[in-house]
Short mmCIF file of C-alpha atoms and ligand atoms in Angstrom, two decimals:
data_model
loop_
_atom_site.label_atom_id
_atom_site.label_comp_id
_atom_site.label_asym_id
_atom_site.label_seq_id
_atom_site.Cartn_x
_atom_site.Cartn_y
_atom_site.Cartn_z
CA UNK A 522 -118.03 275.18 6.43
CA UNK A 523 -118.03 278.88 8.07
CA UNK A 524 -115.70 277.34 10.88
CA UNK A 525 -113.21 274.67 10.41
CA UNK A 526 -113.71 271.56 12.05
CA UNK A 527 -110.41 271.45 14.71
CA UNK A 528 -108.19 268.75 12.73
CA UNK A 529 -108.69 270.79 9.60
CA UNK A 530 -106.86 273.85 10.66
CA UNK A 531 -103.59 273.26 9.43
CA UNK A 532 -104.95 273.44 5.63
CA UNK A 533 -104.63 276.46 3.65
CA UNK A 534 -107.82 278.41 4.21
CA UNK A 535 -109.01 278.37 0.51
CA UNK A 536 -108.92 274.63 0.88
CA UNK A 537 -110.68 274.48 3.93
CA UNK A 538 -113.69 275.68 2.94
CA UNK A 539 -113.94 273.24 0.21
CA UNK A 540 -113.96 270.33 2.61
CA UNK A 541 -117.12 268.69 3.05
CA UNK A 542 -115.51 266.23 6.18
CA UNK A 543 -112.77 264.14 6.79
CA UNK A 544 -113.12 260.40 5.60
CA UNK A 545 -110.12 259.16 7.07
CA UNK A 546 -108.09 260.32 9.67
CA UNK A 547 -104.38 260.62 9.06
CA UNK A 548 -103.74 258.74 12.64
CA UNK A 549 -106.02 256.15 10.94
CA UNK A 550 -103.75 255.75 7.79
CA UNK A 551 -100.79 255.18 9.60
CA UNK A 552 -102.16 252.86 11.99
CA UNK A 553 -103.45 250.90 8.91
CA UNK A 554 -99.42 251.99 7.31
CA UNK A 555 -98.08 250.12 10.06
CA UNK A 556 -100.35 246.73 9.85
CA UNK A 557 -99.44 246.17 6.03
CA UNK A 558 -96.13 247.05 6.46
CA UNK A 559 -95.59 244.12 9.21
CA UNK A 560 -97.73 242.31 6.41
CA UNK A 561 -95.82 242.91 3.67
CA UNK A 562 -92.37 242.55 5.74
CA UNK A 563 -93.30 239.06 7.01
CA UNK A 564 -94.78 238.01 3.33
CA UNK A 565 -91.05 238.90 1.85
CA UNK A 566 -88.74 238.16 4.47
CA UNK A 567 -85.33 236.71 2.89
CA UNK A 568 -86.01 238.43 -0.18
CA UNK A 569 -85.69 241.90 -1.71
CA UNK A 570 -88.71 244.19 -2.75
CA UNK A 571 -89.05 246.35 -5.70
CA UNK A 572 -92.10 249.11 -4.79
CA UNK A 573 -93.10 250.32 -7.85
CA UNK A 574 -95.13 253.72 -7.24
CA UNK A 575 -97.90 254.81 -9.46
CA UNK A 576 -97.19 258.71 -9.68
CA UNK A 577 -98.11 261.27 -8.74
CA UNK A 578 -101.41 260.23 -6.35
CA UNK A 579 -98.68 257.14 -4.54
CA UNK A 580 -96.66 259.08 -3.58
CA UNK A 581 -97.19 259.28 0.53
CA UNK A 582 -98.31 255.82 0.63
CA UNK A 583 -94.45 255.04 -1.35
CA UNK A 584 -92.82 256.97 1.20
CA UNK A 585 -94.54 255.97 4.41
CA UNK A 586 -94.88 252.17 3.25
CA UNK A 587 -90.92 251.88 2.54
CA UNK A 588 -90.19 253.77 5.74
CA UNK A 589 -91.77 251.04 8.04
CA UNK A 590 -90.82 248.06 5.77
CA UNK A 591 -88.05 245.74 7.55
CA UNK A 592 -87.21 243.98 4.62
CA UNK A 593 -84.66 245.46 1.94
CA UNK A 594 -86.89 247.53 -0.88
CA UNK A 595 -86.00 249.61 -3.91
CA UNK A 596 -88.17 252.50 -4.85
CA UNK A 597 -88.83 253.06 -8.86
CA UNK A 598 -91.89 254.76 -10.11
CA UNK A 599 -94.03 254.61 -13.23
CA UNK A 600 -96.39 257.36 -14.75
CA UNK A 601 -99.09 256.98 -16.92
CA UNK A 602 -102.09 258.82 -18.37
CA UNK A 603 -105.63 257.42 -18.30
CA UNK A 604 -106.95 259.88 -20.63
CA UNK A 605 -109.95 260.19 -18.48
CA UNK A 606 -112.16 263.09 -17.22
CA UNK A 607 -111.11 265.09 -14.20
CA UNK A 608 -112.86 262.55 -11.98
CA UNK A 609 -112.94 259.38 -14.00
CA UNK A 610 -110.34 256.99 -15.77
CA UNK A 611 -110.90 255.64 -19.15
CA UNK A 612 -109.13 252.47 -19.61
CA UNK A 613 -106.77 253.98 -22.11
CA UNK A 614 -103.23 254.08 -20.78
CA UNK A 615 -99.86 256.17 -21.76
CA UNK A 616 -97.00 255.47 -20.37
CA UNK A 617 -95.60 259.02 -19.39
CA UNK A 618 -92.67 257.64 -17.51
CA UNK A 619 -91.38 253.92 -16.95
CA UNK A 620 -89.19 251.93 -14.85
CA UNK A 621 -85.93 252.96 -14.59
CA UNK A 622 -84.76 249.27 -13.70
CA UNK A 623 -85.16 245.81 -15.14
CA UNK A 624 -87.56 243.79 -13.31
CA UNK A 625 -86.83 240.54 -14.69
CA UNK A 626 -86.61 238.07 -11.62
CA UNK A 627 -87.53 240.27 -9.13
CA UNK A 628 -90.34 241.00 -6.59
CA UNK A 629 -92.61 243.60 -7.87
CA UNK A 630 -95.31 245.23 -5.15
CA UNK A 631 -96.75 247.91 -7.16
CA UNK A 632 -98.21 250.55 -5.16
CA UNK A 633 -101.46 252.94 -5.74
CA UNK A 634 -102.89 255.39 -3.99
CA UNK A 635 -106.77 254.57 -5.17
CA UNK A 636 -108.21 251.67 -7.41
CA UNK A 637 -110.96 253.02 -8.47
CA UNK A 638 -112.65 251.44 -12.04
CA UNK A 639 -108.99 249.17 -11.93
CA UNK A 640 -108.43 250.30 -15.30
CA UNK A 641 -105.10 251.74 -15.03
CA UNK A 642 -103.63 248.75 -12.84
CA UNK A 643 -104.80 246.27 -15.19
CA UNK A 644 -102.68 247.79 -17.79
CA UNK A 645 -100.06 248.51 -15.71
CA UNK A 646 -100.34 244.60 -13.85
CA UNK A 647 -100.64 243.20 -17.69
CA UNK A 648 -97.76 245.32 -18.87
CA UNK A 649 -94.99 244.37 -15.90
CA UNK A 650 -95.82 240.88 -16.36
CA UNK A 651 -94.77 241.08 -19.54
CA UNK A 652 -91.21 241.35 -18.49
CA UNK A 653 -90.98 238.24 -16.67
CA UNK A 654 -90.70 239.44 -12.80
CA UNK A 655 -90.71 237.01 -9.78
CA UNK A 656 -93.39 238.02 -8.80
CA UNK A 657 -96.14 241.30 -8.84
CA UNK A 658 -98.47 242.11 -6.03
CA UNK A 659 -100.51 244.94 -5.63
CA UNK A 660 -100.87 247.68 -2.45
CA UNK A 661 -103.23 250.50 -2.70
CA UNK A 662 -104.16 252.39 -0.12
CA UNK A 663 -107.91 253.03 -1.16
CA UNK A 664 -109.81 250.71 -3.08
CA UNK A 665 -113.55 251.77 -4.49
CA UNK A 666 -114.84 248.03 -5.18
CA UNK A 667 -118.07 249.49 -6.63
CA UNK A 668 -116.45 250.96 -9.22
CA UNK A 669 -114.83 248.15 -10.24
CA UNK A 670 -114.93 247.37 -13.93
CA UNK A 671 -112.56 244.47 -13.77
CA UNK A 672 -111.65 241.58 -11.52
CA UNK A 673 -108.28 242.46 -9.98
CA UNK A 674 -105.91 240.77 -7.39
CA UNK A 675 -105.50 243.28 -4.95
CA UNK A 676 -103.46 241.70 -2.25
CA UNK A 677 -103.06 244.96 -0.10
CA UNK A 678 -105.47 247.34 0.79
CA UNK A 679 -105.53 249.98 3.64
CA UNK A 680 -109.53 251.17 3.29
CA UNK A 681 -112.34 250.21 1.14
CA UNK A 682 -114.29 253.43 0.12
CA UNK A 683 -117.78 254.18 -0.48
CA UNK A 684 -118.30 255.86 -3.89
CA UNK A 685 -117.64 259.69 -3.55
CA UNK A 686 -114.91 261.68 -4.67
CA UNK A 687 -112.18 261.84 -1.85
CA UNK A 688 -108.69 263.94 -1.97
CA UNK A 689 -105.92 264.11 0.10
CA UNK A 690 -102.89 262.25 1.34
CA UNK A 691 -101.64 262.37 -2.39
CA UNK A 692 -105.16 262.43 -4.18
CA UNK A 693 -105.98 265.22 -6.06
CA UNK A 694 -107.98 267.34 -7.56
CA UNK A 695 -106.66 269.45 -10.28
CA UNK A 696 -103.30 268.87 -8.49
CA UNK A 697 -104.71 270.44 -5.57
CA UNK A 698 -104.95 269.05 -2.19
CA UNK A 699 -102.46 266.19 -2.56
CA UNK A 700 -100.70 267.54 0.32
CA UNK A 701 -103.30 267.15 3.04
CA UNK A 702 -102.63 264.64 5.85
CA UNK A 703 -106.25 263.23 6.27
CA UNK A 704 -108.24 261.80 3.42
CA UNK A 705 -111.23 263.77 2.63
CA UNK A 706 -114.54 264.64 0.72
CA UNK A 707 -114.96 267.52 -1.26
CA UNK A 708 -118.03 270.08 -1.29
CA UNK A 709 -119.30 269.04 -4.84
CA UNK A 710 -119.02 272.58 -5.90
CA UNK A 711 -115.12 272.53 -5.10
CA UNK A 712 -114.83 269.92 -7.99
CA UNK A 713 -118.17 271.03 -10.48
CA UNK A 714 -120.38 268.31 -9.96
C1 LIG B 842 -105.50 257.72 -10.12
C2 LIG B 842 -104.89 256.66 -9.20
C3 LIG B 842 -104.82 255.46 -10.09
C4 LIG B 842 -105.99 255.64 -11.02
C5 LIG B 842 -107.10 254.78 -10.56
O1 LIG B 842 -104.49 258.33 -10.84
O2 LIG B 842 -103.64 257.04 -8.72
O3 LIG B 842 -103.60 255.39 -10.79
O4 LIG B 842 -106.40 257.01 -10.97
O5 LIG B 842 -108.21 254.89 -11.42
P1 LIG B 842 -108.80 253.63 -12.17
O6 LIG B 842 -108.79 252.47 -11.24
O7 LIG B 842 -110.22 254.06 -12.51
O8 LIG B 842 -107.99 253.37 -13.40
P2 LIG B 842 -104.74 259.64 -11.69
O9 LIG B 842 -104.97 259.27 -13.13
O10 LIG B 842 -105.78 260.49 -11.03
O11 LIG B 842 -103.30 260.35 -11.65
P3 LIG B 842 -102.50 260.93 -10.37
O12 LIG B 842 -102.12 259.77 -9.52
O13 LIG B 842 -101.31 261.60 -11.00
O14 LIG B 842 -103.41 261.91 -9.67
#
């Protein structure tokens, strides 16, 4: 890009010119923020949320979510490694960091920032139901159906995406470009495809 498209100019400059365009808009995520949070608000009023995040990519979507909920939510994190390429997940899940809390009788909405081949959240779904919660529900902000390699219950989802590599809003690439506001696509030099 030899000049930066106007919503692009608060990146760093050595990540702007790795941008191919902006997928979604950040005014677009928060508008879509805002409908699943009424969602998610009305489908638990009376009771008490747990948001699980998946670190590090849920980050935003953890922060922004709870901030617009109007129902009572904890915040606990898990992280785990998919021992997968830099672009790809395997199916083979670590647990780098769990729960702090029990979740035993409570309401579980685990939150991603991408489902991509749903490996890791099938785990992860398979391994919290294990300990007996109310309930566990999913929320991720990007799902990549036709990636898919199994069937999951995804009750939440802000944007379906086509099948290109996208960073941004906590997404990386390499740890780079989590920060960004907007989702985007990357040159494929910028990642070495
Ligand atoms: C991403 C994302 C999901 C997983 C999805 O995490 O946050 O957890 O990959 O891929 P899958 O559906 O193919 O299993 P990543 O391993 O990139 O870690 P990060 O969140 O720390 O960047």
């Amino acid at each position: 890009m030899s000049e930066a498209e106007p919503e692009l100019a608060y990146l760093p400059v050595a990540y702007r010119e790795h941008v191919e365009r902006v997928l979604i808009p950040a005014a677009d995520i928060s508008t879509r923020l805002d409908e699943l949070a009424a969602e998610v608000s009305e489908d638990y009023a009376g009771t008490e949320l747990l948001l699980v995040g998946v670190l590090k990519g849920a980050i935003f979507v953890v922060a922004d979510l709870h901030r617009r909920l109007a129902v009572p939510a904890a915040v606990d994190f898990m992280a785990v490694s998919s021992y997968g390429s830099a672009t790809t997940s395997s199916g083979v899940v670590r647990i780098l960091k769990d729960l702090d809390t029990e979740i035993e009788g409570r309401h579980v909405l685990v939150v991603e920032d991408i489902v991509d081949s749903g490996l890791t959240l099938d785990y992860l779904l398979k391994n919290l139901r294990s300990r007996r919660p109310a309930t566990v529900e999913v929320l991720s902000l990007l799902t990549k159906p036709s990636r898919r390699e199994v069937d999951l219950p995804i009750r939440y989802v802000g944007f379906e995406v086509p099948d290109v590599f996208v960073v941004g809003y906590g997404l990386d690439f390499a740890e780079h470009y989590r920060g960004l506001s907007d989702i985007v696509t990357l040159k494929p030099e910028a990642y070495g495809a």
